[in-house]
XYZ file of C-alpha atoms in Angstrom:
684
model
C 86.152 107.016 106.937
C 89.430 107.556 104.838
C 89.348 108.565 101.200
C 86.800 106.831 99.006
C 88.079 103.574 97.894
C 87.064 99.848 97.321
C 86.707 99.134 101.186
C 84.572 102.360 101.864
C 82.444 101.373 98.679
C 81.871 97.895 100.120
C 81.187 99.039 103.585
C 78.865 101.827 102.658
C 76.720 99.308 100.728
C 76.729 96.753 103.651
C 75.841 99.732 106.058
C 72.579 100.095 104.006
C 71.754 96.430 104.330
C 72.710 96.403 108.049
C 70.275 99.255 108.694
C 67.521 96.827 107.565
C 68.271 93.609 109.386
C 67.602 94.273 113.125
C 65.663 91.206 114.577
C 65.312 89.701 111.012
C 66.002 86.418 109.616
C 68.744 87.087 106.863
C 69.145 84.996 103.781
C 72.299 85.573 101.839
C 73.398 84.012 98.572
C 77.053 82.819 98.324
C 78.341 85.768 96.366
C 76.891 88.424 98.853
C 78.241 86.366 101.641
C 81.772 86.466 100.007
C 81.503 90.370 99.765
C 80.436 90.459 103.476
C 83.254 88.139 104.354
C 86.024 90.414 102.852
C 84.202 93.687 103.390
C 83.163 93.704 107.073
C 82.721 90.302 108.288
C 79.687 88.122 109.448
C 80.172 89.224 113.055
C 79.157 92.830 111.978
C 75.937 91.326 110.369
C 75.179 89.237 113.582
C 75.625 92.381 115.730
C 73.214 94.340 113.568
C 70.706 91.513 113.652
C 70.916 91.574 117.477
C 69.062 88.328 118.265
C 70.250 85.634 120.644
C 70.056 82.904 117.892
C 71.937 82.690 114.731
C 69.556 84.215 112.190
C 71.682 83.666 109.012
C 70.692 81.293 106.264
C 71.898 80.531 102.869
C 69.457 81.573 100.030
C 68.535 78.247 98.294
C 65.349 76.410 97.291
C 65.625 74.176 100.288
C 66.363 76.885 102.884
C 64.294 76.661 106.090
C 61.525 79.205 106.317
C 60.715 81.563 109.331
C 58.702 80.207 112.244
C 55.715 82.001 114.053
C 58.300 84.003 116.234
C 60.102 85.255 113.125
C 58.038 87.876 111.427
C 60.774 89.701 109.530
C 63.165 88.505 106.732
C 65.900 90.316 104.646
C 67.141 88.493 101.509
C 70.548 89.804 100.227
C 70.934 88.653 96.682
C 73.713 89.324 94.129
C 71.570 88.399 90.955
C 68.723 89.709 88.981
C 65.075 89.225 90.597
C 63.701 87.068 87.877
C 62.971 83.419 87.008
C 64.275 80.779 89.522
C 65.496 83.478 92.109
C 61.886 84.734 92.339
C 60.451 81.286 92.676
C 62.923 80.492 95.628
C 61.682 83.769 97.158
C 58.127 82.732 96.834
C 58.721 79.216 98.133
C 60.725 80.359 101.203
C 58.087 83.081 102.067
C 55.185 80.848 101.579
C 56.509 78.247 104.116
C 57.148 81.066 106.574
C 55.220 83.514 108.927
C 56.728 86.792 107.573
C 54.932 90.033 107.983
C 57.761 92.291 106.754
C 60.217 91.420 103.948
C 63.065 93.350 102.666
C 64.734 92.178 99.337
C 68.180 93.563 98.503
C 69.666 93.171 95.023
C 73.123 94.049 93.755
C 71.802 94.674 90.283
C 70.202 98.114 89.771
C 66.606 98.743 88.310
C 67.972 99.754 84.794
C 69.468 96.427 84.210
C 66.071 94.684 85.429
C 64.311 96.750 82.630
C 67.118 95.388 80.139
C 66.356 91.767 81.388
C 62.722 92.269 80.895
C 63.208 93.528 77.165
C 62.107 96.995 77.959
C 63.392 99.090 75.040
C 66.202 101.746 75.773
C 63.761 104.646 74.892
C 61.193 103.402 77.087
C 63.412 102.794 80.062
C 64.701 106.391 79.767
C 61.186 107.531 80.108
C 60.930 105.724 83.322
C 63.852 107.428 84.931
C 63.247 107.824 88.823
C 60.590 105.080 88.569
C 61.064 101.429 89.617
C 58.259 99.351 88.124
C 59.963 95.970 88.329
C 60.703 96.533 92.048
C 57.237 97.774 92.764
C 55.617 94.802 91.017
C 57.851 92.420 93.175
C 56.909 94.431 96.366
C 53.055 93.512 95.561
C 54.080 89.841 94.965
C 55.890 89.703 98.351
C 52.757 90.862 100.139
C 50.667 88.314 98.200
C 53.019 85.500 99.258
C 53.020 86.642 102.845
C 49.271 86.440 102.783
C 48.291 90.004 103.571
C 48.494 93.011 101.285
C 48.764 95.252 104.365
C 51.974 93.561 105.293
C 55.334 95.502 104.602
C 57.567 94.780 101.603
C 60.638 96.675 100.331
C 62.704 95.968 97.236
C 65.934 97.957 96.923
C 69.274 98.002 94.983
C 72.427 98.190 96.909
C 75.789 97.815 94.773
C 77.397 94.750 96.578
C 79.813 94.207 93.725
C 83.168 93.926 95.487
C 85.100 91.680 97.765
C 87.954 93.838 98.959
C 91.142 91.796 99.565
C 93.255 94.848 100.226
C 93.102 98.760 99.760
C 94.631 98.259 96.189
C 92.836 94.923 95.256
C 89.240 93.964 94.996
C 87.431 91.178 93.438
C 84.056 90.662 91.779
C 82.776 87.159 93.140
C 79.372 87.229 91.078
C 81.614 87.320 87.936
C 84.304 84.785 88.989
C 83.454 82.664 85.902
C 83.462 85.518 83.455
C 86.301 84.753 81.112
C 87.298 86.160 77.827
C 86.457 84.284 74.573
C 88.945 82.386 72.426
C 88.644 81.350 68.692
C 87.184 78.056 70.158
C 84.153 80.105 71.268
C 83.805 81.959 67.756
C 82.956 78.372 66.266
C 80.267 78.018 68.880
C 78.943 81.474 68.366
C 78.824 80.740 64.601
C 76.870 77.692 64.940
C 74.002 79.765 65.898
C 74.269 82.380 63.243
C 73.205 82.142 59.443
C 76.036 81.510 56.827
C 76.016 85.081 55.661
C 76.571 86.424 59.214
C 79.280 84.124 60.265
C 82.143 85.660 62.239
C 85.630 85.376 60.577
C 87.862 85.924 63.685
C 87.664 86.936 67.310
C 88.304 90.494 66.297
C 84.858 90.555 64.606
C 83.120 89.689 67.805
C 81.040 92.653 69.328
C 78.025 92.968 71.680
C 75.647 91.861 68.932
C 77.471 88.560 68.466
C 77.228 87.501 72.186
C 74.589 85.288 73.710
C 71.660 87.091 75.410
C 72.902 85.711 78.803
C 76.550 86.676 78.365
C 75.497 90.181 77.293
C 73.265 90.546 80.432
C 75.914 89.270 82.637
C 78.213 91.991 81.201
C 75.675 94.675 81.841
C 75.320 93.552 85.541
C 79.042 94.048 85.933
C 78.901 97.397 84.154
C 75.973 98.387 86.483
C 78.139 97.635 89.576
C 81.334 99.359 88.125
C 79.243 102.501 87.399
C 78.177 102.365 91.100
C 81.734 102.224 92.094
C 82.719 105.307 89.906
C 79.895 107.117 91.401
C 81.154 106.382 95.008
C 84.616 107.520 93.928
C 83.226 110.824 92.728
C 84.802 110.201 89.201
C 83.950 110.662 85.547
C 85.608 107.614 83.925
C 87.307 107.309 80.558
C 87.117 103.630 79.469
C 89.875 101.759 77.633
C 90.458 98.231 76.496
C 93.154 95.774 75.675
C 91.714 92.642 73.920
C 88.349 91.977 72.063
C 86.461 90.790 75.143
C 87.561 93.679 77.322
C 86.452 96.047 74.332
C 82.856 94.987 74.626
C 82.832 95.508 78.446
C 84.622 98.811 78.104
C 82.221 99.979 75.355
C 79.122 99.004 77.449
C 80.417 101.010 80.524
C 81.274 103.962 78.284
C 77.861 104.092 76.804
C 75.969 103.053 79.936
C 72.714 105.418 79.863
C 72.204 105.683 83.613
C 75.736 106.836 84.019
C 75.327 109.936 81.759
C 73.922 112.342 84.441
C 76.441 111.109 87.055
C 79.288 111.920 84.756
C 78.038 115.477 84.096
C 78.446 116.417 87.835
C 81.555 114.221 88.950
C 84.335 116.367 90.186
C 87.129 113.865 89.661
C 88.475 111.822 86.665
C 89.648 108.431 86.203
C 90.875 105.967 83.507
C 89.430 102.380 83.621
C 91.474 99.926 81.575
C 90.124 96.487 81.030
C 92.620 93.719 80.035
C 91.785 90.188 78.649
C 93.390 87.417 80.828
C 93.548 85.225 77.836
C 96.331 87.493 76.140
C 98.705 86.244 78.849
C 97.976 82.872 80.565
C 101.630 82.485 81.352
C 101.380 84.630 84.338
C 98.242 82.893 85.583
C 99.574 79.393 85.379
C 103.329 80.327 86.115
C 105.003 79.882 89.403
C 107.417 82.862 89.152
C 105.378 84.824 91.780
C 107.678 84.682 94.946
C 104.530 85.233 97.160
C 103.400 83.227 100.321
C 99.809 84.029 99.742
C 99.882 82.591 96.157
C 101.302 79.448 97.658
C 98.584 79.313 100.483
C 95.746 79.801 97.865
C 97.248 76.984 95.759
C 97.950 74.544 98.697
C 95.037 74.783 100.948
C 91.375 73.559 100.139
C 88.877 76.271 98.825
C 86.482 77.737 101.516
C 83.215 76.153 100.484
C 81.069 78.708 98.462
C 83.951 81.080 98.037
C 86.068 81.801 95.107
C 89.121 83.294 96.617
C 89.536 82.246 100.284
C 90.716 78.919 101.640
C 90.046 76.589 104.713
C 92.669 76.835 107.457
C 92.640 73.646 109.693
C 92.405 75.064 113.292
C 92.002 71.879 115.137
C 95.512 72.104 116.831
C 94.269 75.041 118.873
C 91.628 72.961 120.451
C 91.609 69.866 122.823
C 90.602 67.379 120.034
C 93.291 64.729 119.641
C 93.231 63.719 116.010
C 93.018 66.145 112.964
C 90.747 63.726 111.177
C 88.154 63.833 114.122
C 88.441 67.582 114.306
C 87.950 68.194 110.500
C 84.183 68.153 110.623
C 83.713 69.377 114.154
C 85.718 72.434 114.126
C 84.724 75.265 111.609
C 87.687 76.021 109.561
C 89.652 79.360 109.805
C 90.440 81.403 106.767
C 92.612 84.273 105.254
C 89.982 87.359 105.242
C 90.105 88.919 108.661
C 88.179 92.129 107.984
C 87.312 92.800 111.554
C 90.729 92.096 113.250
C 92.951 95.224 112.896
C 96.155 93.292 113.699
C 95.457 90.371 111.437
C 94.449 92.620 108.526
C 97.787 94.324 108.921
C 99.727 91.043 108.702
C 97.375 89.995 105.699
C 98.384 93.109 103.832
C 101.975 92.615 104.679
C 101.831 88.948 103.182
C 100.299 90.412 99.936
C 102.955 92.879 99.589
C 106.103 91.097 100.514
C 108.309 88.187 99.056
C 107.857 84.595 100.561
C 111.024 84.886 102.777
C 110.070 88.325 104.199
C 106.375 87.171 104.593
C 107.260 84.248 106.725
C 109.412 86.281 108.898
C 106.546 88.725 109.232
C 104.368 85.991 110.441
C 107.008 84.976 113.025
C 107.395 88.617 114.192
C 103.687 89.139 114.633
C 103.275 85.826 116.608
C 106.248 86.731 118.856
C 104.893 90.182 119.531
C 101.358 88.817 120.290
C 102.690 86.234 122.700
C 104.730 88.848 124.616
C 101.767 91.069 124.975
C 99.937 88.255 126.527
C 103.010 87.288 128.626
C 103.160 83.866 127.283
C 106.455 81.854 128.042
C 107.981 82.438 124.502
C 111.411 81.195 123.616
C 113.129 83.509 121.088
C 114.997 82.059 118.091
C 116.526 83.878 115.201
C 117.671 82.651 111.974
C 115.587 80.684 109.409
C 111.795 80.313 110.188
C 110.640 76.744 110.202
C 106.973 75.407 110.304
C 108.112 73.693 113.790
C 109.094 77.080 115.160
C 105.851 78.779 114.059
C 103.750 75.815 115.456
C 105.633 76.239 118.895
C 104.590 79.825 118.959
C 100.969 79.045 118.034
C 100.688 76.269 120.610
C 101.441 78.802 123.436
C 97.848 80.388 122.817
C 96.116 76.900 122.993
C 95.233 76.879 126.700
C 94.862 80.551 127.230
C 91.183 81.595 126.145
C 91.782 85.214 126.483
C 94.855 85.160 124.298
C 93.165 82.734 121.822
C 90.120 85.231 121.500
C 92.338 88.486 121.216
C 94.658 87.004 118.456
C 92.226 84.534 116.678
C 92.766 86.199 113.209
C 96.577 86.205 113.591
C 96.580 82.539 114.653
C 94.562 81.659 111.588
C 97.032 83.224 109.249
C 99.889 81.598 111.350
C 98.488 78.277 110.785
C 97.735 78.784 107.084
C 101.481 79.572 106.850
C 102.547 76.357 108.729
C 100.123 74.076 106.751
C 101.413 75.592 103.341
C 105.094 75.296 104.331
C 104.475 71.726 105.229
C 102.274 70.944 101.993
C 103.614 68.699 99.348
C 102.314 71.165 96.774
C 104.746 73.796 98.142
C 107.726 71.636 97.443
C 106.497 70.897 93.997
C 106.228 74.779 93.512
C 109.973 74.757 93.108
C 109.827 72.039 90.745
C 107.344 73.804 88.456
C 109.538 76.981 88.817
C 112.699 74.984 87.639
C 110.968 73.478 84.634
C 109.373 76.682 83.721
C 112.853 78.435 83.685
C 114.129 75.406 81.558
C 111.311 75.937 79.157
C 112.148 79.608 78.699
C 115.658 78.838 77.747
C 114.640 75.875 75.380
C 111.939 78.174 73.671
C 114.720 80.397 72.467
C 117.047 77.780 71.425
C 114.749 75.010 70.079
C 111.774 74.475 67.981
C 108.251 73.824 69.604
C 108.580 70.153 68.789
C 111.837 69.838 70.737
C 110.133 71.602 73.756
C 107.310 69.240 73.649
C 109.608 66.282 73.587
C 111.078 67.549 76.897
C 107.671 67.245 78.353
C 106.895 63.671 76.995
C 108.977 61.774 79.598
C 107.126 63.492 82.345
C 103.702 62.242 81.188
C 103.201 59.033 83.466
C 100.317 56.937 84.155
C 99.069 56.866 87.806
C 100.652 53.566 88.751
C 104.173 54.768 87.747
C 103.861 58.359 89.453
C 105.666 59.265 92.694
C 104.800 62.313 94.708
C 107.293 64.347 92.696
C 105.784 63.512 89.415
C 103.075 65.572 87.796
C 99.410 64.746 87.760
C 97.232 65.129 84.553
C 95.881 68.455 85.694
C 99.353 69.630 86.533
C 100.559 68.661 82.973
C 97.613 70.669 81.681
C 99.007 73.715 83.563
C 102.566 73.187 82.046
C 101.063 72.779 78.385
C 99.183 76.102 78.843
C 102.279 77.698 79.989
C 104.301 76.368 77.047
C 101.709 77.438 74.441
C 100.988 80.951 75.993
C 104.611 81.990 76.496
C 105.648 80.722 72.994
C 102.830 82.657 71.247
C 102.263 82.103 67.557
C 104.619 79.601 65.967
C 104.867 77.853 62.619
C 103.355 74.452 62.321
C 105.497 71.936 60.403
C 105.843 68.172 60.110
C 108.098 67.771 63.242
C 105.606 69.709 65.520
C 102.796 67.709 64.240
C 104.565 64.421 65.205
C 105.660 65.778 68.524
C 102.217 66.933 69.375
C 100.720 63.487 68.199
C 103.144 61.674 70.672
C 102.115 63.998 73.522
C 98.449 63.579 72.666
C 98.701 59.683 72.459
C 100.452 59.552 75.816
C 98.204 61.854 77.535
C 95.109 60.102 76.226
C 96.402 56.909 77.550
C 97.080 58.553 81.005
C 93.642 59.728 81.228
C 92.251 56.339 80.545
C 94.388 54.791 83.240
C 93.419 57.178 86.181
C 91.843 55.210 88.768
C 89.429 58.180 89.423
C 88.752 61.243 87.263
C 88.886 64.620 88.896
C 86.081 66.993 88.144
C 88.387 68.862 85.692
C 89.165 65.580 83.811
C 85.544 64.652 83.723
C 84.679 68.009 82.076
C 87.611 67.528 79.503
C 86.851 63.900 78.732
C 83.075 64.315 78.908
C 82.927 61.182 81.021
C 82.253 60.932 84.784
C 84.293 57.674 85.415
C 87.625 56.370 84.076
C 85.831 52.982 83.856
C 83.699 54.328 80.843
C 86.687 56.344 79.378
C 87.789 54.475 76.257
C 91.078 55.383 74.479
C 88.964 56.701 71.512
C 86.954 58.975 73.674
C 89.995 60.171 75.555
C 91.911 60.972 72.347
C 88.988 63.125 70.976
C 89.033 64.937 74.159
C 92.795 65.426 73.955
C 92.591 66.572 70.311
C 90.124 69.213 71.355
C 92.461 70.267 74.298
C 95.197 70.777 71.677
C 92.799 72.753 69.452
C 92.471 75.071 72.515
C 96.112 75.187 73.125
C 96.730 76.450 69.718
C 94.062 79.080 70.332
C 95.954 80.064 73.484
C 99.180 80.395 71.456
C 97.459 82.634 68.957
C 95.630 84.878 71.569
C 98.020 87.921 70.840
C 97.560 87.524 67.185
C 95.243 90.531 66.954
C 97.682 92.628 68.843
C 100.171 95.007 67.088
C 102.349 96.077 70.044
C 101.703 93.428 72.742
C 102.477 90.541 70.494
C 104.972 88.774 72.889
C 105.582 87.937 76.548
C 108.730 86.212 75.804
C 112.203 88.105 76.045
C 114.983 86.058 74.237
C 118.233 85.633 76.128
C 121.681 86.990 75.045
C 125.149 87.015 76.230
C 124.315 88.856 79.427
C 120.829 87.811 80.262
C 118.771 84.535 80.225
C 115.603 84.263 78.386
C 112.673 85.632 80.463
C 108.945 86.259 80.740
C 107.811 89.798 80.747
C 104.154 89.954 81.843
C 101.642 91.540 79.553
C 100.149 93.591 82.291
C 103.569 94.999 83.133
C 103.860 95.993 79.264
C 100.419 97.576 79.285
C 101.298 99.763 82.378
C 104.634 100.728 81.014
C 102.952 101.740 77.712
C 100.206 103.666 79.551
C 102.980 105.853 81.402
C 105.373 105.907 78.392
C 107.078 109.499 79.012
C 106.842 110.017 75.146
C 103.146 109.597 75.442
C 102.374 108.294 71.959
C 98.843 107.085 71.095
C 98.580 103.721 72.391
C 98.226 101.168 69.647
C 96.708 98.217 71.382
C 95.041 100.101 74.378
C 91.793 101.292 72.572
C 89.698 104.246 73.847
C 86.022 103.571 74.029
C 83.993 106.675 73.080
C 81.041 107.497 75.203
C 79.028 109.463 72.778
C 79.122 112.224 70.044
C 81.587 114.527 71.578
C 84.154 111.837 71.938
C 83.676 110.621 68.441
C 84.053 114.235 67.025
C 87.342 114.538 69.155
C 88.578 111.159 67.487
C 87.545 112.269 64.096
C 89.008 115.877 64.264
C 92.294 114.425 65.754
C 93.070 112.801 62.289
C 93.550 116.246 60.696
C 93.758 118.849 63.717
C 95.716 119.045 66.766
C 93.021 117.660 69.212
C 94.409 115.319 71.821
C 92.730 112.028 72.109
C 91.884 110.690 75.589
C 94.934 108.828 76.963
C 94.878 106.408 79.872
C 97.560 108.421 81.876
C 95.633 111.692 81.709
C 93.979 111.121 85.234
C 94.965 110.986 88.724
C 93.224 107.543 89.299
C 93.818 104.420 87.268
C 91.400 101.584 87.669
C 92.965 98.626 86.165
C 90.511 95.677 85.591
C 91.810 92.204 84.645
C 88.946 90.181 83.068
C 89.285 86.593 83.932
C 91.298 86.759 87.264
C 94.534 88.167 88.513
C 97.335 86.693 90.738
C 98.503 88.322 93.900
C 102.045 88.909 92.419
C 100.545 90.709 89.366
C 98.334 92.834 91.526
C 101.360 93.768 93.597
C 103.424 94.463 90.494
C 100.711 96.834 89.148
C 100.426 98.575 92.539
C 104.228 99.186 92.770
C 104.906 99.941 89.136
C 102.292 102.774 88.537
C 103.504 105.234 91.128
C 107.064 104.560 90.257
C 106.296 105.506 86.537
C 104.111 108.508 87.552
C 104.306 109.513 91.188
C 101.043 110.734 92.643
C 98.909 108.368 90.446
C 96.569 106.272 92.509
C 95.698 102.772 91.310
C 93.169 100.224 92.143
C 93.355 96.780 90.735
C 90.049 95.019 90.203
C 89.494 91.447 88.789
C 86.932 88.712 88.488
C 88.851 86.467 91.004
C 92.169 85.804 92.676
C 93.893 83.154 90.701
C 95.862 79.920 91.437
C 97.259 77.899 88.489
C 94.663 75.171 88.510
C 91.904 77.814 87.922
C 92.844 78.516 84.476
C 92.212 75.020 83.079
C 88.910 75.057 85.046
C 87.845 78.431 83.445
C 88.840 77.271 79.987
C 86.775 74.182 80.128
C 83.778 75.685 81.828
C 80.777 74.619 79.867
C 78.644 77.565 80.643
C 81.000 80.387 79.571
C 78.750 81.528 76.676
C 75.515 80.864 78.558
C 76.179 81.988 82.082
C 73.529 80.985 84.720
C 72.118 84.170 85.781
C 69.454 82.646 88.042
C 66.513 82.535 85.832
């Protein structure tokens, strides 16, 4: 295996699981299935099981149990073994005939002790022991009906879904999102008056809900395992108040102390709050084909970052409608297909035009290798041209099987190029550029007035007009890129006009999308009165003001907007780019907004002495490996920008980009309006 990285970390974890699954019935939860999907593929698991039948099942309360001829089960779970999760285990086992059960959890034993309220001092004394896992092993034997049957409970860190060598996602934490002032009010509602929080800057670990704190600890447990695999002692840094809590938890994570003492390598882990720059998340400036594919095609069920590719035209079925529910969809992750994987990584790392040409080149080369009658054509790549190449494989089973992964990526490209959403992408981009110029030349009230004519009820909208969800994306863009602004009478009036128009549009929707149902607090437009709608829109604008003020606590990274001048138009400068440039600033000043999290007395003494002695504080550019974690999601373009920028600023530095999920613009309003952000469902 090559040098340790996100892929080897994931594959090593899955090898431990695969060693247990021979002739077993395997139950996976959706998050672990996503890690498998990107890490080594379900084919690898099926090969390891080795049975003639399909022995994979989704872990859920209604899952079918094992028959008399299925004595062995392996459960692969991303969550804590507690509450509802244990009840589901019990129910499946009790209706089965198992004699051998293995339960794999992605959360280590130390976090199980925390979840069971074992004090830190008592947990430290239990080092090397695993009482929670041992108790569950006894329960498993009890549920199987014989204490002499075999039960195993073990921890394997199945944290990541590696999308590329430089980019990995954490599907179990796809809904983890930094807090906004809106959330401070909710936290205060559960606190006595004397302990009320004044601002987001005052939020620390003690202020969070127990569920959210435990979710952070589960993430930290996985990241510590990654650092162990990479053989590094990490220095933790944070940009933003929520990232500060996560970074501090990792820096002071007790089970990591011994590991750090013996680690040969060093790394900087920099956490960044997504909320400090939502412009890049909802904007359309990323000239990348994969971003457009993710935005245009429907999400693969149970997944957070992959999509469904319709492969019906590779079959003999006559209509797409008939085939939709008959033929399993294709997807983007091609972990076991070397050629398709190479194309996928090329798509991640090139601009749209080059990416489409790369798809054509791969299809032409594959057709040539299979001696298919290909007609070469140069010049602009069209969806029709790509389709004609793909169709060549249709009646040649051997060629179809050999290049299945490549054909899925080819079809994803064709379907995206033909999708109405792709044509709209350019409209969004044009309007965003117009907004950037307007923000510099006009007040916020004028900018909102430009948006007003674009807010249309469903019976007046054409395919080129913006839906309510798309208008939300534009509003988030406007408020995030503008940053803090002065509220005046004109702005109040402009906002009120937009609010009233938007509230009316919500009421006149023939059907409310899941997002609009969440925002309006109403499951049907029939029951949505203007009064209800207006209250919901007022709350929406409170949230938009929070987004505009998200960088208020920053001293250096206060703006993502670069005003125009005589030679340059106004532009957007990503906060992530500013952070990377500051990390590798050749003058190496002490970063103002990139906070170092001390991991004990030695670090605290260093920080204290540095105020009056020449002791260098830890700096994020000190080490040969930079792990850059964006809390709340990252776009393909942002990941590429970080990957390319780091070695250009400091050659020889390796960078890994981690994030909770791969973003498309619509994800941001969905995450902002998620009802369980402060109280995540941890399965118990």
